Short mmCIF file of C-alpha atoms and ligand atoms in Angstrom, two decimals:
data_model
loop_
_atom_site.label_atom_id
_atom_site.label_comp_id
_atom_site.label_asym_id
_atom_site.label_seq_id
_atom_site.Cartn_x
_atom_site.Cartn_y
_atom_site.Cartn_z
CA UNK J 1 100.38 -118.04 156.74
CA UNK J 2 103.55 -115.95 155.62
CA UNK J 3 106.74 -117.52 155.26
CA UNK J 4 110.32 -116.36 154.01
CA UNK J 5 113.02 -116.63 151.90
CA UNK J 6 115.46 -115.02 153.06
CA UNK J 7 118.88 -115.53 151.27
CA UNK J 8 122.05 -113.70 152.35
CA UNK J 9 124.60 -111.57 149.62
CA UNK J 10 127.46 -113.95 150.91
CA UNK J 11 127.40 -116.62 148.40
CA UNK J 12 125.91 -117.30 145.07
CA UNK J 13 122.65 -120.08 145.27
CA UNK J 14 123.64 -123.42 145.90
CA UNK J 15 121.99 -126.92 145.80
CA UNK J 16 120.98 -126.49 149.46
CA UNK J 17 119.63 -123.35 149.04
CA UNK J 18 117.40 -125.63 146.34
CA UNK J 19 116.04 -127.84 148.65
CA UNK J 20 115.56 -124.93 151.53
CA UNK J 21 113.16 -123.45 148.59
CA UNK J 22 111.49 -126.60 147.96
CA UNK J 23 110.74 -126.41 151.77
CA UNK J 24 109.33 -122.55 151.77
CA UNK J 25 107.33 -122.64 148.90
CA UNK J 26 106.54 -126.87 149.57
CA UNK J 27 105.15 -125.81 152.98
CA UNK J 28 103.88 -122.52 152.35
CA UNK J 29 101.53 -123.70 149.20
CA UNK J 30 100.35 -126.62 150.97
CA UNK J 31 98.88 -124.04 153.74
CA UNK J 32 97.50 -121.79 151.48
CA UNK J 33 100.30 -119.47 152.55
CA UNK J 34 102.14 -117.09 151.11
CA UNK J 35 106.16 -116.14 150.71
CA UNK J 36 108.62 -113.07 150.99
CA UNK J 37 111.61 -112.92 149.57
CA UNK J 38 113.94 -110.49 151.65
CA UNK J 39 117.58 -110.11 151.02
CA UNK J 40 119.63 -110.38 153.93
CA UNK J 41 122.48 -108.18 153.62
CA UNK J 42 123.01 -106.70 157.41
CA UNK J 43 126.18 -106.77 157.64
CA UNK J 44 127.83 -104.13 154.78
CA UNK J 45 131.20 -105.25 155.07
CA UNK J 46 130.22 -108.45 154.02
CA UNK J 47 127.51 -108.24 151.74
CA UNK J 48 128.56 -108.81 148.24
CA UNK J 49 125.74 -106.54 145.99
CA UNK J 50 126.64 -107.80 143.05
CA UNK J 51 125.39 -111.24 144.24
CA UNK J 52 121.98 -110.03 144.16
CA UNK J 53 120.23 -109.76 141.05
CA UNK J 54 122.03 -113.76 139.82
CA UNK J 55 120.34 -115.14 143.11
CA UNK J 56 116.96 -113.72 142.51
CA UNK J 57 116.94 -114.79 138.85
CA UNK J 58 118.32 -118.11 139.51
CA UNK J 59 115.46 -117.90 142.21
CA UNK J 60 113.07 -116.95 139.57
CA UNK J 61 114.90 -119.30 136.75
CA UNK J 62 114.02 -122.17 138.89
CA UNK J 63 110.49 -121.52 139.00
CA UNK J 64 110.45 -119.84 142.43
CA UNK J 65 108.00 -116.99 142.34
CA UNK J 66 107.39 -114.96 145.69
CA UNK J 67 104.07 -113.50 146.30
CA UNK J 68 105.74 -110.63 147.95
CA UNK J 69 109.74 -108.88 148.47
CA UNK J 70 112.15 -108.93 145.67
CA UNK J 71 112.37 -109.92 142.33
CA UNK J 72 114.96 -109.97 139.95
CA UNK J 73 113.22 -107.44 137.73
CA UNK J 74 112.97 -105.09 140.89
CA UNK J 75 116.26 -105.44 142.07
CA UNK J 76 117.01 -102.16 141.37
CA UNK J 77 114.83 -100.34 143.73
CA UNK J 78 115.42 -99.11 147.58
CA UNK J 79 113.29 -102.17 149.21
CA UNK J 80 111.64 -102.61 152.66
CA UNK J 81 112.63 -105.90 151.80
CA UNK J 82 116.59 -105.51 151.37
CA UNK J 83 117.70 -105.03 154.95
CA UNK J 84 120.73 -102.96 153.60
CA UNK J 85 117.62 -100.22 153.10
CA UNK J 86 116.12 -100.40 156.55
CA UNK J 87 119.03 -99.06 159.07
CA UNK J 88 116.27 -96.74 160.22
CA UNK J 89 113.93 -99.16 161.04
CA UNK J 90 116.64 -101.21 163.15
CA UNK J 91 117.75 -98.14 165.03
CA UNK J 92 113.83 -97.71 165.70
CA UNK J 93 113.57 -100.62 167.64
CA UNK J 94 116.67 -100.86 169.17
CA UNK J 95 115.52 -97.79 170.64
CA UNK J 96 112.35 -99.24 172.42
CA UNK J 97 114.48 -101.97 173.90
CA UNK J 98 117.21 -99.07 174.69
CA UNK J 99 113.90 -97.20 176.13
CA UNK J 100 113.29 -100.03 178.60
CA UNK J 101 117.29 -100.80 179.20
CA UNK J 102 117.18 -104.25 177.78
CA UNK J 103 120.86 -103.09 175.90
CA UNK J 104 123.74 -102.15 176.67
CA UNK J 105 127.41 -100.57 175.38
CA UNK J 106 129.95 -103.21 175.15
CA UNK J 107 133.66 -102.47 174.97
CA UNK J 108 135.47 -105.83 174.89
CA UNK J 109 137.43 -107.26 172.14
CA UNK J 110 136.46 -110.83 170.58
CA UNK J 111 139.99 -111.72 171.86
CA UNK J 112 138.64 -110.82 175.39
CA UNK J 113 135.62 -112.89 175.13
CA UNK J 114 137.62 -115.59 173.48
CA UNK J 115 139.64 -115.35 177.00
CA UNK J 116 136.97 -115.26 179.24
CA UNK J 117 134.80 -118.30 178.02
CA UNK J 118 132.67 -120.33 175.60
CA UNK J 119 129.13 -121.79 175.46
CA UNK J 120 128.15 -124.58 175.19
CA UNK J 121 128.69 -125.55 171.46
CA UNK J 122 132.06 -123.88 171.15
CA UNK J 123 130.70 -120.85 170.19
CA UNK J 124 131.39 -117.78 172.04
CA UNK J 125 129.39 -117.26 175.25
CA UNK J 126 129.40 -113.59 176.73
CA UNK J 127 129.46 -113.52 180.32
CA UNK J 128 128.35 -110.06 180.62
CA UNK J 129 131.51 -108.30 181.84
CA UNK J 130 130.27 -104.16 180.82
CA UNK J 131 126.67 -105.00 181.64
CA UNK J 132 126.87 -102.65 184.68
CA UNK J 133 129.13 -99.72 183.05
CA UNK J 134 126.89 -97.39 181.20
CA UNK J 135 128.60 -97.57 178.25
CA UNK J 136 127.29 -95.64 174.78
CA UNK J 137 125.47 -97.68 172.27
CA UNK J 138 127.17 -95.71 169.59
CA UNK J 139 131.00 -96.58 168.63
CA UNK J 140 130.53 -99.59 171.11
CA UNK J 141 129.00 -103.47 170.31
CA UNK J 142 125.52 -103.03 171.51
CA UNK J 143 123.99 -106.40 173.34
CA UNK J 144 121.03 -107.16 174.57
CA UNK J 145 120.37 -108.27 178.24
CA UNK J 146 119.42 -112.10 177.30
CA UNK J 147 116.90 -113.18 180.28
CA UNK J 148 118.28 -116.27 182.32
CA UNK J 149 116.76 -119.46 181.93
CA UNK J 150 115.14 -122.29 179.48
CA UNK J 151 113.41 -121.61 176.25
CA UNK J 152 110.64 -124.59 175.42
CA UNK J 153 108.96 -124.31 171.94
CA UNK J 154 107.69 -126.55 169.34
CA UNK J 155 109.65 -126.81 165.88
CA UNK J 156 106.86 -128.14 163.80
CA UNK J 157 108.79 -131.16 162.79
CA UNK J 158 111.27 -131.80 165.50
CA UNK J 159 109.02 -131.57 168.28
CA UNK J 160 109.93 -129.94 171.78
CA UNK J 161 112.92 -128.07 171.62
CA UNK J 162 115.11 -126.76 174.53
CA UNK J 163 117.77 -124.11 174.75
CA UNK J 164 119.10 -121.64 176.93
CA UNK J 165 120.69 -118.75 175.13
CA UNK J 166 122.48 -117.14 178.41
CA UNK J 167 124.31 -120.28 178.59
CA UNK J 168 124.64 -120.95 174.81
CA UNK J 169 125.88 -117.14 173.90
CA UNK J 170 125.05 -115.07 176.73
CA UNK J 171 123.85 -111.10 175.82
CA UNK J 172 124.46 -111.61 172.04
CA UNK J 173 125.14 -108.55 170.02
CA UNK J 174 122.29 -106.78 168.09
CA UNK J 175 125.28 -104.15 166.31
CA UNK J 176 129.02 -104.49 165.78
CA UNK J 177 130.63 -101.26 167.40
CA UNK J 178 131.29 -100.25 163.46
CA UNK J 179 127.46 -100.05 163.30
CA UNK J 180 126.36 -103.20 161.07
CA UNK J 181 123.34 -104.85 162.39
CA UNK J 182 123.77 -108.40 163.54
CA UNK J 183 121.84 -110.98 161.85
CA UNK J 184 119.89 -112.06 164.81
CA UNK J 185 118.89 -108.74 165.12
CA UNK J 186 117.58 -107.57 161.57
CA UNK J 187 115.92 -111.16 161.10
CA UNK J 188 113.47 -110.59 164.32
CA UNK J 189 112.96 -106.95 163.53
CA UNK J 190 112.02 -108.14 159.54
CA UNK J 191 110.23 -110.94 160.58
CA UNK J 192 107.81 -108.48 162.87
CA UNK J 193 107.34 -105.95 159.97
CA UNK J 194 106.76 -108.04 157.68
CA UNK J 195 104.23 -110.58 159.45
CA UNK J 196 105.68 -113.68 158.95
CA UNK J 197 104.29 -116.21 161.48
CA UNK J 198 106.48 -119.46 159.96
CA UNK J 199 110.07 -119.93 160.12
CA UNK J 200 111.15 -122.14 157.50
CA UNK J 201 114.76 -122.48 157.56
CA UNK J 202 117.43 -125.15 157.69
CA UNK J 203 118.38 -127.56 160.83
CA UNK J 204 121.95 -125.41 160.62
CA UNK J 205 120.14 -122.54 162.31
CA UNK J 206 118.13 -124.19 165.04
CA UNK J 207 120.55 -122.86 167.76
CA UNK J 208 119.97 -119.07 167.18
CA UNK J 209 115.88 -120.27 167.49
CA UNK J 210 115.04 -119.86 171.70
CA UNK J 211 117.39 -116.63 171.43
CA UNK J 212 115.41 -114.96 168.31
CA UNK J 213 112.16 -116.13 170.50
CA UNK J 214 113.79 -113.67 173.05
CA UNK J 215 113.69 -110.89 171.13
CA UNK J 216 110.90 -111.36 169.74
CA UNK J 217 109.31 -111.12 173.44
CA UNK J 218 111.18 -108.34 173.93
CA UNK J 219 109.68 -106.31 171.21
CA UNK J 220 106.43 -107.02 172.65
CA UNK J 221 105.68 -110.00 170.39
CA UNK J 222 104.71 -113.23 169.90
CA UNK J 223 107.43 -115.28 168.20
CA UNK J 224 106.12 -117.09 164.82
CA UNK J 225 106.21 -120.59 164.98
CA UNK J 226 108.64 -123.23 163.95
CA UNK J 227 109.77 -125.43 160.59
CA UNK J 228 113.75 -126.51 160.55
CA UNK J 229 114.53 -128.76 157.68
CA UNK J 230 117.31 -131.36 157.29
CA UNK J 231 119.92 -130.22 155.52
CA UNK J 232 121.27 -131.45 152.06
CA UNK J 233 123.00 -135.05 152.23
CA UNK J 234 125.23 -136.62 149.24
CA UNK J 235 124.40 -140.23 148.48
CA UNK J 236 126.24 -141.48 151.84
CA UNK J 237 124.02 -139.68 154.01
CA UNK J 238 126.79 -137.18 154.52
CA UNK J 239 126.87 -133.65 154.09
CA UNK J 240 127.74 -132.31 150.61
CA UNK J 241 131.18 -131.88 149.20
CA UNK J 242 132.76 -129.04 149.49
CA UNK J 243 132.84 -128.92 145.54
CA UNK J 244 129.49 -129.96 145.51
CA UNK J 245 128.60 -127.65 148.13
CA UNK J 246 130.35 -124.64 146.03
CA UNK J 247 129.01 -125.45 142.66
CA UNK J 248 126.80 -122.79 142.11
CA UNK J 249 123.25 -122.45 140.62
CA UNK J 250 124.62 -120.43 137.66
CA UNK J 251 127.85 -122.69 137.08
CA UNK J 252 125.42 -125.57 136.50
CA UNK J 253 122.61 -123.85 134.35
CA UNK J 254 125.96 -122.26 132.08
CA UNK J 255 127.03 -126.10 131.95
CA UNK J 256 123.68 -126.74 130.25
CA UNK J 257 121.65 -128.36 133.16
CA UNK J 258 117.65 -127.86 133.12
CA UNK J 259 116.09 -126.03 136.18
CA UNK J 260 114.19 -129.93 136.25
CA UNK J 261 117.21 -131.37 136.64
CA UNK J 262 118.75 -129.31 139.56
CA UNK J 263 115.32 -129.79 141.22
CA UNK J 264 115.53 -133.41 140.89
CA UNK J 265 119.16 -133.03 142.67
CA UNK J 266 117.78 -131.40 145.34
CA UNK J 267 114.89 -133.33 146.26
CA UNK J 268 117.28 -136.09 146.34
CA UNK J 269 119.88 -135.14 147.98
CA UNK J 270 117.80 -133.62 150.47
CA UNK J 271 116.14 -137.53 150.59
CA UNK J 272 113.01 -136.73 149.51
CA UNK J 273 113.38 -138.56 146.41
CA UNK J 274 114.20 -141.91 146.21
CA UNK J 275 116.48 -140.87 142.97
CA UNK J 276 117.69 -137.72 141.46
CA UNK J 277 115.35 -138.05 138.24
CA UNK J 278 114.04 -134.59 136.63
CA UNK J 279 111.49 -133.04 138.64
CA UNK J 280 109.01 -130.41 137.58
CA UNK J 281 108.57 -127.76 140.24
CA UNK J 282 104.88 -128.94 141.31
CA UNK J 283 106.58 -132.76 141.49
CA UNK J 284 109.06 -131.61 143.92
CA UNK J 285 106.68 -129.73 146.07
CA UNK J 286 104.68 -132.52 146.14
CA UNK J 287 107.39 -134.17 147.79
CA UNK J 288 107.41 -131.71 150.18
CA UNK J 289 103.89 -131.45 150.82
CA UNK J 290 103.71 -135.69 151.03
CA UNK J 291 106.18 -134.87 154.64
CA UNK J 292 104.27 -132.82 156.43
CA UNK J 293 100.67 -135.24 156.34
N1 LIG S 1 120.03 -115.37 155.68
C1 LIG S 1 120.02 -116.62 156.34
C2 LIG S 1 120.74 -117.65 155.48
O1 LIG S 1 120.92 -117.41 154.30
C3 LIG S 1 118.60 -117.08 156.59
C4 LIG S 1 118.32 -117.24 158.02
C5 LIG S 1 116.87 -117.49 158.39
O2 LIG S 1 116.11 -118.03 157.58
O3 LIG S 1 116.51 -117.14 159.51
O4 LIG S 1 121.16 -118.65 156.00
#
């Protein structure tokens, strides 16, 4: 079993992102597995670099060791495992789904798409309006022609899901016409590369699931399976403060907090501790493990 961690440069770590790595390494170590830890930094303009090296030693601080990816003392280095190193490798497989004309050149403003119509959630559903023009890949968005119809899979602890991308978001963009790789896009083509055949990843992310499965077939793969967590609660049952939510890692280890502590946080807040007691790491996975029998 390979798993992920796969943290993006947009934010510093957070309590969440605490309890989503009790999940990976909770799951993965109770399955003999192992993780990566790839840094998700597709999209340039947004990707803060600096980020980097506190998350993976916050990462490491905590007691979070990958088996495999970055580290804080390799941070350094060009990485297979940084996606901001791997434009080539993107632009390789866009090219086999180019090959077989599963893209296409899009020229429309988000203010045109905003126009035309949205999916299902709200979010921005593309109806496919330059499929037929021939447009070039390069200096346009590039999107992928997203089959029609229902995508059925099993999330390992929700059961049966159902979605159906064309409706939900239509041909979703793979690259911005500035060239930055979308996140849907980098996340398949690392997930491929690097083996991983469990998703672990929060409930916030379920939607983009049936259209990553997709691509995945696309590419000429099977998709991995399934894990979505629930996402971090405060004592209400209700999603985090916003301070809560922005107090960072680092702010609370400078205010003198033990990496038992935060863990103990976590687990609660996430509910899988009845009280937010220190935790040793191999308590809190534990907890994790204790779930999934
Ligand atoms: N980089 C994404 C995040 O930080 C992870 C998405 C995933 O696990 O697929 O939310």
């Amino acid at each position: 079993m390979i798993t992920r961690f796969a943290p993006s440069l947009t934010g510093y770590l957070h309590l969440g992102h605490v309890l989503h790595m009790l999940y990976v390494w909770g799951v993965a170590k109770s399955g003999g597995g192992k993780v990566i830890c790839r840094i998700e930094d597709h999209d340039l303009s947004r990707r803060r670099p600096e980020y980097e090296t506190t998350i993976l030693e916050n990462m490491e601080w905590l007691g979070f060791v990958p088996d495999l990816g970055m580290s804080a003392s390799g941070a350094a280095e060009a990485s297979e495992f940084r996606q901001s190193d791997c434009g080539e490798c993107y632009e390789r497989m866009l090219g086999l789904l180019s090959e077989q004309g599963l893209v296409y050149g899009c020229e429309c403003s988000r203010k045109q798409i905003q126009k035309e119509r949205s999916g299902a959630d709200g979010e921005l559903c593309y109806s496919g309006t330059c499929s037929a023009k021939g447009l070039p890949l390069i200096g346009n968005t590039v999107r992928l022609r997203v089959p029609v119809g229902e995508v059925v899979f099993r999330d390992l602890r929700l059961g049966e899901c159902r979605q159906h991308p064309k409706q939900q978001c239509g041909d979703f963009s793979l690259r911005d016409r500035t060239g930055q790789w979308t996140y849907q896009f980098a996340c398949v083509c690392d997930d491929i590369r690097q083996g991983v055949d469990l998703v672990i990843r929060g409930e916030d992310i379920l939607a983009s699931t049936a259209r990553q499965i997709q691509l995945f077939q696309m590419l000429g793969h099977s998709a991995p399976d399934y894990f979505h967590h629930p996402l971090i609660c405060d004592d209400r049952g209700d999603k985090l403060s916003k301070r809560q939510r922005s107090e960072s890692i680092s702010q609370l280890r400078d205010a003198g907090i033990s990496a038992e502590e935060i863990l103990g946080r976590a687990a609660y807040a996430g509910g899988l501790a009845s009280d937010s007691a220190s935790l040793s790491l191999s308590a809190a996975l534990i907890l994790v493990a204790d779930r999934l029998r």
